[in-house]
Short mmCIF file of C-alpha atoms and ligand atoms in Angstrom, two decimals:
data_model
loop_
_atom_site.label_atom_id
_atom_site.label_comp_id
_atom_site.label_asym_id
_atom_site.label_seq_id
_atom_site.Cartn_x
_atom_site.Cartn_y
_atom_site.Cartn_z
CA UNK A 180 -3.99 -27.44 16.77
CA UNK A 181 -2.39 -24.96 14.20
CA UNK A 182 1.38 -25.34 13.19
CA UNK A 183 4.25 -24.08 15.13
CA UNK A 184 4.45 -20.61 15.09
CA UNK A 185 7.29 -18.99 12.78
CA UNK A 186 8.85 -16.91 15.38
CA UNK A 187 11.18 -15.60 12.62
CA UNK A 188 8.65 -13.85 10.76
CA UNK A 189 7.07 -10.87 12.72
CA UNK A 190 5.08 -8.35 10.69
CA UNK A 191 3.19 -5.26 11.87
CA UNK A 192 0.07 -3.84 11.08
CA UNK A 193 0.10 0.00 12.17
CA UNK A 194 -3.35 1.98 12.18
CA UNK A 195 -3.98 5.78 13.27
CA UNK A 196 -6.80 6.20 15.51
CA UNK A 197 -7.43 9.78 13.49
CA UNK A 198 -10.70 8.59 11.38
CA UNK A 199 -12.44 5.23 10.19
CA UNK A 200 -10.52 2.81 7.98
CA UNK A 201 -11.32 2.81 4.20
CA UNK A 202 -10.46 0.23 1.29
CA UNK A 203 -7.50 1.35 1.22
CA UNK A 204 -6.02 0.42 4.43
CA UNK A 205 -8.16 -2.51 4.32
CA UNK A 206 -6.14 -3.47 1.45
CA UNK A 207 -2.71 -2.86 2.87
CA UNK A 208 -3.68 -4.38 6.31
CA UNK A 209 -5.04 -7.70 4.37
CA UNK A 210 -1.92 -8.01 2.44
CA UNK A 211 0.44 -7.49 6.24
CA UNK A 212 -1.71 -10.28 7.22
CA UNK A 213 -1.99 -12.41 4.63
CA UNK A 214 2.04 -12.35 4.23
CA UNK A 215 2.30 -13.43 8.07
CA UNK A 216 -0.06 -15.89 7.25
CA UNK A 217 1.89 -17.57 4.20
CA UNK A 218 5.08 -17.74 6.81
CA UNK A 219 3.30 -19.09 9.74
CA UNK A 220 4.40 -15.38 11.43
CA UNK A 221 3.40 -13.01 13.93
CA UNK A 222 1.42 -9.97 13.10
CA UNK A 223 1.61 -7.22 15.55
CA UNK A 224 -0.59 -4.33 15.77
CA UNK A 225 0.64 -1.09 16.80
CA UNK A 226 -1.91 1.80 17.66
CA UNK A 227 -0.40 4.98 16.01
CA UNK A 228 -1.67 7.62 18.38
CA UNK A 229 0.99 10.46 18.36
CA UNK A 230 -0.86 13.03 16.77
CA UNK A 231 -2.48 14.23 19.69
CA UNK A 232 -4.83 16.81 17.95
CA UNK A 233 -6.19 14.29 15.38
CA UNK A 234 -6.33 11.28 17.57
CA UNK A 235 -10.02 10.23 19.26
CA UNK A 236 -9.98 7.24 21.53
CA UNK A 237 -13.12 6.09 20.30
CA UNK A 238 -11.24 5.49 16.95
CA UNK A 239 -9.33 2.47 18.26
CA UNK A 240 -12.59 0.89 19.22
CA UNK A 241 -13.93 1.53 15.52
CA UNK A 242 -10.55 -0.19 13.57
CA UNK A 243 -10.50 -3.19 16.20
CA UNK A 244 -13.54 -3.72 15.04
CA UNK A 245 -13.51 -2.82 11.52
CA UNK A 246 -10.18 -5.05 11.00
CA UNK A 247 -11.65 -8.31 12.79
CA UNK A 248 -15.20 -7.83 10.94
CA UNK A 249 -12.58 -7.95 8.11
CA UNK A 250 -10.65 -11.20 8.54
CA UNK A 251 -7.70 -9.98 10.07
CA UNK A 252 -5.86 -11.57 12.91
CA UNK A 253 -3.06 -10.52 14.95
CA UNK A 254 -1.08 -12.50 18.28
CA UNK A 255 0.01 -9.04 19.70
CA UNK A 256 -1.73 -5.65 20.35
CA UNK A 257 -3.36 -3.25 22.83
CA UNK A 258 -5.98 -5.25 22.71
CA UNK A 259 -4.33 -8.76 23.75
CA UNK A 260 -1.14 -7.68 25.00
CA UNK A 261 2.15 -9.71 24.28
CA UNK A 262 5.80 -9.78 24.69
CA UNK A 263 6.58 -6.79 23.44
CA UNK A 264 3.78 -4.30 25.29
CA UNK A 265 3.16 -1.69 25.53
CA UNK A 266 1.24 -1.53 22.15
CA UNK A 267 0.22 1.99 21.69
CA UNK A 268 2.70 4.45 20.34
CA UNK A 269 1.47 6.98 23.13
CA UNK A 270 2.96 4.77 25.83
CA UNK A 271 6.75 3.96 24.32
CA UNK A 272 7.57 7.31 24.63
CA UNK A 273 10.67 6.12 26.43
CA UNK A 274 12.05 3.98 23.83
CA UNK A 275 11.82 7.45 21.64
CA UNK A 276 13.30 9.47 24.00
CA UNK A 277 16.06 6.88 23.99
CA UNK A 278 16.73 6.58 20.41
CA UNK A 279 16.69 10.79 20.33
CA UNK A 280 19.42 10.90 22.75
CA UNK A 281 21.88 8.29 20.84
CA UNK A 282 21.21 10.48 17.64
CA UNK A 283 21.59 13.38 19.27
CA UNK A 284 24.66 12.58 21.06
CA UNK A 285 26.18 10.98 17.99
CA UNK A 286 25.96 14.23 16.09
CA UNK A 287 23.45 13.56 13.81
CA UNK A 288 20.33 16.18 14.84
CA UNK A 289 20.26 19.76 14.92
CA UNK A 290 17.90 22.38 16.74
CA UNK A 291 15.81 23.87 14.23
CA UNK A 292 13.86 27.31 15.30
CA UNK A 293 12.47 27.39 11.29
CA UNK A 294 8.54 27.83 10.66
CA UNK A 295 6.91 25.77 8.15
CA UNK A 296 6.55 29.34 6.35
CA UNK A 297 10.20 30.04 6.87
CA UNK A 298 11.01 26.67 4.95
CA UNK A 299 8.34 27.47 2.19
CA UNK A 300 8.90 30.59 1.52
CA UNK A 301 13.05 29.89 1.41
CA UNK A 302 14.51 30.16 -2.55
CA UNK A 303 10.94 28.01 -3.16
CA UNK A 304 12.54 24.79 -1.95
CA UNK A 305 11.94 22.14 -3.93
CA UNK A 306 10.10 19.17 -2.69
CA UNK A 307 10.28 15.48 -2.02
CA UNK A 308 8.35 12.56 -3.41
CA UNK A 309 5.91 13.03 -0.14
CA UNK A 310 5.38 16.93 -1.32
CA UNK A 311 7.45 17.94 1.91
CA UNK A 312 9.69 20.86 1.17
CA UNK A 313 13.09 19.71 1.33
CA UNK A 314 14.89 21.95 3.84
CA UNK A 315 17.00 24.63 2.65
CA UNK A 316 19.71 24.09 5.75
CA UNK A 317 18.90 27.67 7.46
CA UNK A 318 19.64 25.83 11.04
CA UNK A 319 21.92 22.92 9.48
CA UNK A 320 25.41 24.53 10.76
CA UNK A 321 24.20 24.72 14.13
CA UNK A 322 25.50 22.22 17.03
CA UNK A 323 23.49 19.71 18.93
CA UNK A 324 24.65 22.10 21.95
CA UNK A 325 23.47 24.97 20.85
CA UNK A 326 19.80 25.34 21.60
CA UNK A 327 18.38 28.77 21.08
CA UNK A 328 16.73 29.95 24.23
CA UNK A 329 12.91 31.18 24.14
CA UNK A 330 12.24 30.09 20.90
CA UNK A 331 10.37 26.40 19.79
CA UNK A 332 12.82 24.19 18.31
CA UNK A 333 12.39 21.41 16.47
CA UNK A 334 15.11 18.77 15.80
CA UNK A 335 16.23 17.81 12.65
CA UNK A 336 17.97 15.01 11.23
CA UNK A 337 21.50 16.17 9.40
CA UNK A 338 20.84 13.60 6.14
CA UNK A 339 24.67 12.56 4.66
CA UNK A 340 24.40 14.86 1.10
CA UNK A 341 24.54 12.40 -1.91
CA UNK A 342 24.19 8.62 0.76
CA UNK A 343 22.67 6.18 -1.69
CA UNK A 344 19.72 4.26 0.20
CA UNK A 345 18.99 1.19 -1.99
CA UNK A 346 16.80 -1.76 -1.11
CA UNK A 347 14.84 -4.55 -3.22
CA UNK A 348 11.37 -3.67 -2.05
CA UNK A 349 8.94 -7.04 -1.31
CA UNK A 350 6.04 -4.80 -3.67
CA UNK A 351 7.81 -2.35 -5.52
CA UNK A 352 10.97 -3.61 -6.73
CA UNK A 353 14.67 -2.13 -6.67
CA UNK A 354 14.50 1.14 -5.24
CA UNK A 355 17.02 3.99 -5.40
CA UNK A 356 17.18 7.09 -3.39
CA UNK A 357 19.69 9.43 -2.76
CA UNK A 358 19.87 11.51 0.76
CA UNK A 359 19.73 15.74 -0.22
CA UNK A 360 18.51 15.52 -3.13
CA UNK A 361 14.97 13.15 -2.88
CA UNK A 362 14.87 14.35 0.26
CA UNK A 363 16.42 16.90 3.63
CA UNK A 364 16.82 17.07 6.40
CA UNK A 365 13.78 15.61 8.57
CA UNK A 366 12.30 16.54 11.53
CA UNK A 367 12.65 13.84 14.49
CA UNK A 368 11.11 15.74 17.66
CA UNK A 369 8.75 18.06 17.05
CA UNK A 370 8.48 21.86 19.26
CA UNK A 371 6.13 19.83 21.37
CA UNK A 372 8.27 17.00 22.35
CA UNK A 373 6.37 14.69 20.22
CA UNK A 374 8.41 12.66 17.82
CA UNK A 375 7.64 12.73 14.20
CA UNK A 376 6.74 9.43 12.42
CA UNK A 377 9.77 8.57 10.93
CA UNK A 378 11.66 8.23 14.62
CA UNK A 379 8.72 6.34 16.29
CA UNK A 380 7.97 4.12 13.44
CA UNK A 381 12.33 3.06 13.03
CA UNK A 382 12.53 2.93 17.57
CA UNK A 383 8.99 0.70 17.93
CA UNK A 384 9.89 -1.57 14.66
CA UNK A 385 13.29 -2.22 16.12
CA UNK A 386 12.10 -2.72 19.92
CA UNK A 387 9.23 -4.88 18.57
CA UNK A 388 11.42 -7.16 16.82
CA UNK A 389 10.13 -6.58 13.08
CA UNK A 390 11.26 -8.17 10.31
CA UNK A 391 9.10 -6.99 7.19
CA UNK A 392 7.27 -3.72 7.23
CA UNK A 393 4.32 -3.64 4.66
CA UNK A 394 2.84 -0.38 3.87
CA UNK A 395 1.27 1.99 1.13
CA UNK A 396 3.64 2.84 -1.33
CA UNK A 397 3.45 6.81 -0.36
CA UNK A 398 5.77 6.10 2.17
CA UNK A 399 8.74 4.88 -0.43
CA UNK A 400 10.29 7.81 0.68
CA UNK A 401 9.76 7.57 4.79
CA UNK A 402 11.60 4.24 4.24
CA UNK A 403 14.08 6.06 2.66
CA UNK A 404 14.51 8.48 5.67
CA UNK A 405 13.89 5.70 7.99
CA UNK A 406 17.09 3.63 6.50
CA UNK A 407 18.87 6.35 7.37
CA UNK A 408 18.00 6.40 11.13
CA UNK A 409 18.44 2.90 11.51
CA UNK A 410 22.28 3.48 9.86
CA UNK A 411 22.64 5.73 12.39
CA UNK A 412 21.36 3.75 15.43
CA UNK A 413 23.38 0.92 14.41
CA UNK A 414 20.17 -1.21 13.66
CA UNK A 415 19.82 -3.66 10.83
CA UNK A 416 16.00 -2.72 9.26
CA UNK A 417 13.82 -5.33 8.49
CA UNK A 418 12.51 -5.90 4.78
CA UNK A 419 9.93 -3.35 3.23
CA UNK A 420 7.07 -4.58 0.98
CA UNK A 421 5.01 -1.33 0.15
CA UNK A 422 1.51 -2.09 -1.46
CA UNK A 423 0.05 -0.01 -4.50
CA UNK A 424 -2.50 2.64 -3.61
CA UNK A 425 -5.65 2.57 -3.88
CA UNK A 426 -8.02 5.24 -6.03
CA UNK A 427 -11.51 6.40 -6.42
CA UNK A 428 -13.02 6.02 -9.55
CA UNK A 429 -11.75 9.14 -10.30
CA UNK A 430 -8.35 8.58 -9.65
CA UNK A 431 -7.59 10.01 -6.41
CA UNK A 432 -6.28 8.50 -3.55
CA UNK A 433 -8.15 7.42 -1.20
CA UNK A 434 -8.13 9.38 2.01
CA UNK A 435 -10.25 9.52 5.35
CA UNK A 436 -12.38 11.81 3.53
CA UNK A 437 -14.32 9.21 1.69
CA UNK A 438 -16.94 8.61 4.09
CA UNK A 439 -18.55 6.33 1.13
CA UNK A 440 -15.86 3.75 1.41
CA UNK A 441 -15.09 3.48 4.99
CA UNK A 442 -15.15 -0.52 5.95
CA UNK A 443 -17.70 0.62 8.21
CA UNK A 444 -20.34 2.25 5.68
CA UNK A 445 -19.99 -0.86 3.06
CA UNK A 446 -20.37 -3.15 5.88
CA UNK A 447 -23.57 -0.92 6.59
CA UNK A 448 -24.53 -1.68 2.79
CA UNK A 449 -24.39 -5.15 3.35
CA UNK A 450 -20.95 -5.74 1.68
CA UNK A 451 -18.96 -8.84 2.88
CA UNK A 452 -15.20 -8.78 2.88
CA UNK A 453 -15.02 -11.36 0.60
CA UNK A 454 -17.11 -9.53 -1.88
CA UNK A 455 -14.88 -6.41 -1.21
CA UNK A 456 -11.13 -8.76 -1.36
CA UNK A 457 -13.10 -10.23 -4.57
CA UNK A 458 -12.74 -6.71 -6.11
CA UNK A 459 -8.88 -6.18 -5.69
CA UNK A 460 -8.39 -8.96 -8.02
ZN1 LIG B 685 15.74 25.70 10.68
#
């Protein structure tokens, strides 16, 4: 019999069925699990499957796998259900829609009729930390009422110029950000009705209950934008803990690209986790 579960620790492990996992989520994943792990916790998994021209079903199949050949555990998921189901992002598209419409009624989004050509082409806007052009506020003025007809609008997120958003970050240390300048105004809802990551991610962490979020450090800057939402909402957001990336030996980040160190080609090589776990130290 294992110890009483923590129920006040619940942390998330969030993959995208878009392409196999590599080291480098391997990496992030181990860490969200070993951290539940040290707290007698929860660990949730949550299927990221928004993107609907990326995802392939047969992708969820592949990181089930490739996490438990792994090591990794988790008490809740699409896989096993739990308290908090459903577990794929596809299928809380209420919960979204729900959080859009106290934003939007609250004043804080905007219709947005730009094109990603309009926005990079506009007095060469400068960009954030993510490399996404911040937005020059061509739509900015414009009402939550006033919805251009005939045209695809996407809505935006009205960031409070100059808002400090400071945390003490679990991996990273202090961290210090300032709204309009490190970053714009975001898109929450894209043309298609889809919501962008930084509105699914805040509405499923806060519906499922999360208390520490551990991710690559790349998205320093979505936690930025996502501390803003959850201002907004009302919502206290749990603690962040954002894990170095990983490189090749060249330097470069990993990506889905490098077929060569997908968990699912070095477990074809023979390599054991804890030969590859061995490695990170
Ligand atoms: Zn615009």
């Amino acid at each position: 019999m294992g110890l009483p579960v923590n129920a006040g620790y619940r942390g998330r492990i969030a993959p995208s069925p878009t392409g196999f996992l590599h080291l480098g989520h391997a990496r992030t994943f181990w860490t969200a699990h070993q951290r539940a792990v040290a707290r007698n916790g929860i660990l949730i998994l949550r299927n990221e499957d928004l993107d609907r021209d990326r995802v392939r079903p047969e992708f969820v199949e592949a990181f089930l796998e490739d996490l438990r050949w792994f090591g990794i555990r988790w008490q809740e998921g699409p896989d096993c259900g739990g308290p908090h189901a459903p577990y794929s992002q596809s299928e809380r598209r209420a919960g979204h829609a729900a959080a859009f419409e106290a934003l939007r009624s609250a004043g804080w989004l905007f219709p947005c009729t730009c094109s990603r050509k309009d926005i990079q082409s506009a007095v060469r806007a400068p960009h954030a930390a993510d490399d996404e052009p911040i937005y020059p506020g061509t739509c900015r003025h414009r009402s939550a009422a006033e919805v251009p007809a005939g045209r695809p609008v996407s809505w935006r997120f009205r960031v409070p110029e100059g808002q400090a958003l400071d945390w003490i970050d679990g991996g990273q240390g202090p961290q210090s950000w300032t709204a309009g300048r490190d970053f714009g105004d975001f898109v929450v809802l894209r043309p298609d009705g889809v919501p962008s990551y930084q509105l699914a991610c805040v509405s499923d962490d806060h519906a499922m209950g999360i208390t520490e979020v551990v991710r690559g450090a790349d998205l320093l800057v979505s936690t930025a934008r996502q501390i803003l939402l959850y201002r907004a909402l009302g919502w206290t957001p749990p603690d962040f803990f954002h894990c170095p990336l990983m490189t090749d030996e060249h330097g470069v980040r990993l990506a889905k690209r490098h077929a060569s160190l997908s968990l699912r080609t070095l477990r074809e090589q023979g390599r054991t986790p804890e030969e590859l776990r061995q490695s990170w130290r």
